[in-house]
Amino acid sequence: MSQKATASENASILQAEGNITINQNVSFTEVERICTILFENNFPKLLDDAKKQSEEHVRSFVKIALEKIERSQSTIDIAKLAEPDVQSTFNSAVMTAARKGDKTDLDILAELLSNRLQSGNSDAIDLAIEFAVELIPKLTNAQLNLIALIKYIGEMCVNIPSFLQNDAMYLDDYYRKVYIAFIDNIENFTAGDIYTISSLGAACTFERDKLSFKSSWVRNTYSFIDFTSLPSKYPHLNLVLNFYIENNLHRYTLSTVGQVIGVLLLKKHIFPNFSLSDYVN
């Protein structure tokens, strides 16, 4: 016999394998309960060993997600958990965590959930977050790093106050952090990684002249830099630009989904105060 789920005036229905009624007046303590129910409804028949492992993955993920949500409580609307599309996004994230554990970036996945609860998001950012949750488990660490580099070099970069423009070490230190976070630890990277990013909808190509890109980028981004002094005075900036150009990253621009992932990676590794509303076009 099929059963139809109904919701009272102050509740909404979360559909997984079964029907779960969730009160709209949810609190932060409800997040863990919701994630546990989602897991149990979606993985009812796992063998004991596999279920224990998946449960541990979910516990680790929920702990990270709760920390991020509680840290952002002044800017989020926890009542959004009662919305069906938000519940669906949480469901996708929990299922990814259960299946893959630390084989995927649980920190970014949790950051996406926290940002999905932000009260001031545009519809475009909310939709991009939903797609990003589905995309994260399909991307390797190398591919995620490439997305962060495209976002940073192609669309952002550090704004240097005029009184620090003569301090080469100040600027180069940012690019040292970029190099360590996104280039130095790239393993098994191939040209196919960037094509995968594009085919999954996180980036698209456009024409840029490879030979003139480096000099024009430096001139347009940091006009106070003498280009000929780049290798000696700004060695990490030079390394980052060389990697960027040699791997043809200058030929790609990110979709909204790619931008969301890129900004959150930069927030995780270098710029903790970054927000999607400020840096996603």
mmCIF file of C-alpha atoms in Angstrom, residues 143-269:
data_model
loop_
_atom_site.group_PDB
_atom_site.id
_atom_site.type_symbol
_atom_site.label_atom_id
_atom_site.label_comp_id
_atom_site.label_asym_id
_atom_site.label_seq_id
_atom_site.Cartn_x
_atom_site.Cartn_y
_atom_site.Cartn_z
ATOM 1 C CA GLN A 143 41.058 19.276 -10.642
ATOM 2 C CA LEU A 144 39.804 21.200 -7.615
ATOM 3 C CA ASN A 145 43.182 22.934 -7.359
ATOM 4 C CA LEU A 146 43.012 23.936 -11.015
ATOM 5 C CA ILE A 147 39.561 25.456 -10.472
ATOM 6 C CA ALA A 148 40.932 27.529 -7.572
ATOM 7 C CA LEU A 149 43.827 28.752 -9.740
ATOM 8 C CA ILE A 150 41.548 29.747 -12.611
ATOM 9 C CA LYS A 151 39.338 31.688 -10.210
ATOM 10 C CA TYR A 152 42.223 33.439 -8.516
ATOM 11 C CA ILE A 153 44.483 34.322 -11.436
ATOM 12 C CA GLY A 154 41.771 34.738 -14.023
ATOM 13 C CA GLU A 155 39.214 36.696 -12.042
ATOM 14 C CA MET A 156 40.477 37.963 -8.696
ATOM 15 C CA CYS A 157 44.060 38.498 -7.421
ATOM 16 C CA VAL A 158 45.260 40.423 -4.389
ATOM 17 C CA ASN A 159 44.548 44.136 -4.272
ATOM 18 C CA ILE A 160 47.709 45.806 -2.962
ATOM 19 C CA PRO A 161 47.347 49.142 -1.116
ATOM 20 C CA SER A 162 49.481 51.911 -2.600
ATOM 21 C CA PHE A 163 51.625 52.218 0.543
ATOM 22 C CA LEU A 164 52.692 48.551 0.177
ATOM 23 C CA GLN A 165 53.383 48.533 -3.547
ATOM 24 C CA ASN A 166 57.115 48.846 -2.995
ATOM 25 C CA ASP A 167 57.125 45.861 -0.646
ATOM 26 C CA ALA A 168 57.800 42.959 -3.024
ATOM 27 C CA MET A 169 57.806 40.391 -0.218
ATOM 28 C CA TYR A 170 54.285 41.402 0.876
ATOM 29 C CA LEU A 171 52.788 40.643 -2.527
ATOM 30 C CA ASP A 172 54.931 37.608 -3.288
ATOM 31 C CA ASP A 173 53.955 36.014 0.023
ATOM 32 C CA TYR A 174 50.356 35.721 -1.175
ATOM 33 C CA TYR A 175 51.517 33.879 -4.257
ATOM 34 C CA ARG A 176 53.759 31.675 -2.117
ATOM 35 C CA LYS A 177 50.568 30.601 -0.307
ATOM 36 C CA VAL A 178 48.788 30.061 -3.633
ATOM 37 C CA TYR A 179 51.698 27.969 -4.908
ATOM 38 C CA ILE A 180 51.829 25.804 -1.771
ATOM 39 C CA ALA A 181 48.052 25.299 -1.601
ATOM 40 C CA PHE A 182 47.244 24.634 -5.241
ATOM 41 C CA ILE A 183 50.375 23.744 -7.233
ATOM 42 C CA ASP A 184 53.031 22.232 -4.989
ATOM 43 C CA ASN A 185 50.802 19.317 -3.929
ATOM 44 C CA ILE A 186 49.264 18.505 -7.315
ATOM 45 C CA GLU A 187 49.863 14.822 -8.058
ATOM 46 C CA ASN A 188 49.241 12.834 -11.235
ATOM 47 C CA PHE A 189 48.088 15.953 -13.056
ATOM 48 C CA THR A 190 47.479 15.581 -16.802
ATOM 49 C CA ALA A 191 46.149 17.819 -19.552
ATOM 50 C CA GLY A 192 42.959 15.761 -19.436
ATOM 51 C CA ASP A 193 42.095 17.142 -16.015
ATOM 52 C CA ILE A 194 41.232 20.561 -17.383
ATOM 53 C CA TYR A 195 39.100 19.014 -20.120
ATOM 54 C CA THR A 196 37.216 17.053 -17.474
ATOM 55 C CA ILE A 197 36.508 20.267 -15.556
ATOM 56 C CA SER A 198 35.124 21.796 -18.732
ATOM 57 C CA SER A 199 33.054 18.757 -19.727
ATOM 58 C CA LEU A 200 31.430 18.673 -16.276
ATOM 59 C CA GLY A 201 30.268 22.262 -16.678
ATOM 60 C CA ALA A 202 32.622 24.011 -14.251
ATOM 61 C CA ALA A 203 34.539 25.927 -16.940
ATOM 62 C CA CYS A 204 34.452 26.923 -20.587
ATOM 63 C CA THR A 205 37.129 27.938 -23.071
ATOM 64 C CA PHE A 206 37.805 31.251 -24.763
ATOM 65 C CA GLU A 207 40.675 32.555 -26.842
ATOM 66 C CA ARG A 208 43.628 34.312 -25.248
ATOM 67 C CA ASP A 209 47.055 34.821 -26.740
ATOM 68 C CA LYS A 210 49.524 32.636 -24.848
ATOM 69 C CA LEU A 211 52.646 34.612 -25.747
ATOM 70 C CA SER A 212 51.409 37.973 -24.520
ATOM 71 C CA PHE A 213 49.266 36.798 -21.588
ATOM 72 C CA LYS A 214 51.928 36.965 -18.883
ATOM 73 C CA SER A 215 53.166 40.495 -19.613
ATOM 74 C CA SER A 216 49.660 41.870 -20.181
ATOM 75 C CA TRP A 217 48.376 40.203 -17.004
ATOM 76 C CA VAL A 218 51.161 41.753 -14.901
ATOM 77 C CA ARG A 219 50.661 45.161 -16.524
ATOM 78 C CA ASN A 220 46.882 45.133 -16.040
ATOM 79 C CA THR A 221 46.893 43.593 -12.554
ATOM 80 C CA TYR A 222 49.945 45.140 -10.913
ATOM 81 C CA SER A 223 50.977 48.133 -12.990
ATOM 82 C CA PHE A 224 53.616 49.100 -10.407
ATOM 83 C CA ILE A 225 55.666 45.920 -11.127
ATOM 84 C CA ASP A 226 58.635 46.102 -13.489
ATOM 85 C CA PHE A 227 57.988 43.012 -15.615
ATOM 86 C CA THR A 228 61.711 42.328 -16.095
ATOM 87 C CA SER A 229 62.148 42.024 -12.311
ATOM 88 C CA LEU A 230 59.417 39.392 -11.914
ATOM 89 C CA PRO A 231 61.687 36.304 -11.527
ATOM 90 C CA SER A 232 64.033 37.957 -9.024
ATOM 91 C CA LYS A 233 61.681 40.108 -6.918
ATOM 92 C CA TYR A 234 58.467 38.066 -7.184
ATOM 93 C CA PRO A 235 59.629 34.431 -7.545
ATOM 94 C CA HIS A 236 56.390 32.807 -6.373
ATOM 95 C CA LEU A 237 54.208 35.037 -8.507
ATOM 96 C CA ASN A 238 56.465 34.098 -11.431
ATOM 97 C CA LEU A 239 56.130 30.362 -10.638
ATOM 98 C CA VAL A 240 52.340 30.578 -10.380
ATOM 99 C CA LEU A 241 52.009 32.463 -13.666
ATOM 100 C CA ASN A 242 54.341 30.065 -15.455
ATOM 101 C CA PHE A 243 52.308 27.059 -14.269
ATOM 102 C CA TYR A 244 49.082 28.806 -15.218
ATOM 103 C CA ILE A 245 50.231 29.559 -18.745
ATOM 104 C CA GLU A 246 52.170 26.343 -19.441
ATOM 105 C CA ASN A 247 49.046 24.325 -18.630
ATOM 106 C CA ASN A 248 46.793 26.589 -20.736
ATOM 107 C CA LEU A 249 44.661 27.651 -17.782
ATOM 108 C CA HIS A 250 44.591 31.152 -19.279
ATOM 109 C CA ARG A 251 42.234 29.777 -21.932
ATOM 110 C CA TYR A 252 39.485 28.941 -19.429
ATOM 111 C CA THR A 253 36.880 30.870 -17.516
ATOM 112 C CA LEU A 254 34.662 29.426 -14.799
ATOM 113 C CA SER A 255 30.916 28.933 -14.839
ATOM 114 C CA THR A 256 28.959 30.037 -11.770
ATOM 115 C CA VAL A 257 29.298 26.514 -10.351
ATOM 116 C CA GLY A 258 33.058 26.588 -10.913
ATOM 117 C CA GLN A 259 33.295 30.014 -9.288
ATOM 118 C CA VAL A 260 31.471 28.782 -6.172
ATOM 119 C CA ILE A 261 33.921 25.896 -5.820
ATOM 120 C CA GLY A 262 36.924 28.129 -6.531
ATOM 121 C CA VAL A 263 35.962 30.791 -4.002
ATOM 122 C CA LEU A 264 35.356 28.240 -1.252
ATOM 123 C CA LEU A 265 38.731 26.587 -1.930
ATOM 124 C CA LEU A 266 40.453 29.967 -1.687
ATOM 125 C CA LYS A 267 38.533 30.637 1.526
ATOM 126 C CA LYS A 268 39.642 27.307 2.967
ATOM 127 C CA HIS A 269 43.350 27.682 2.188
#
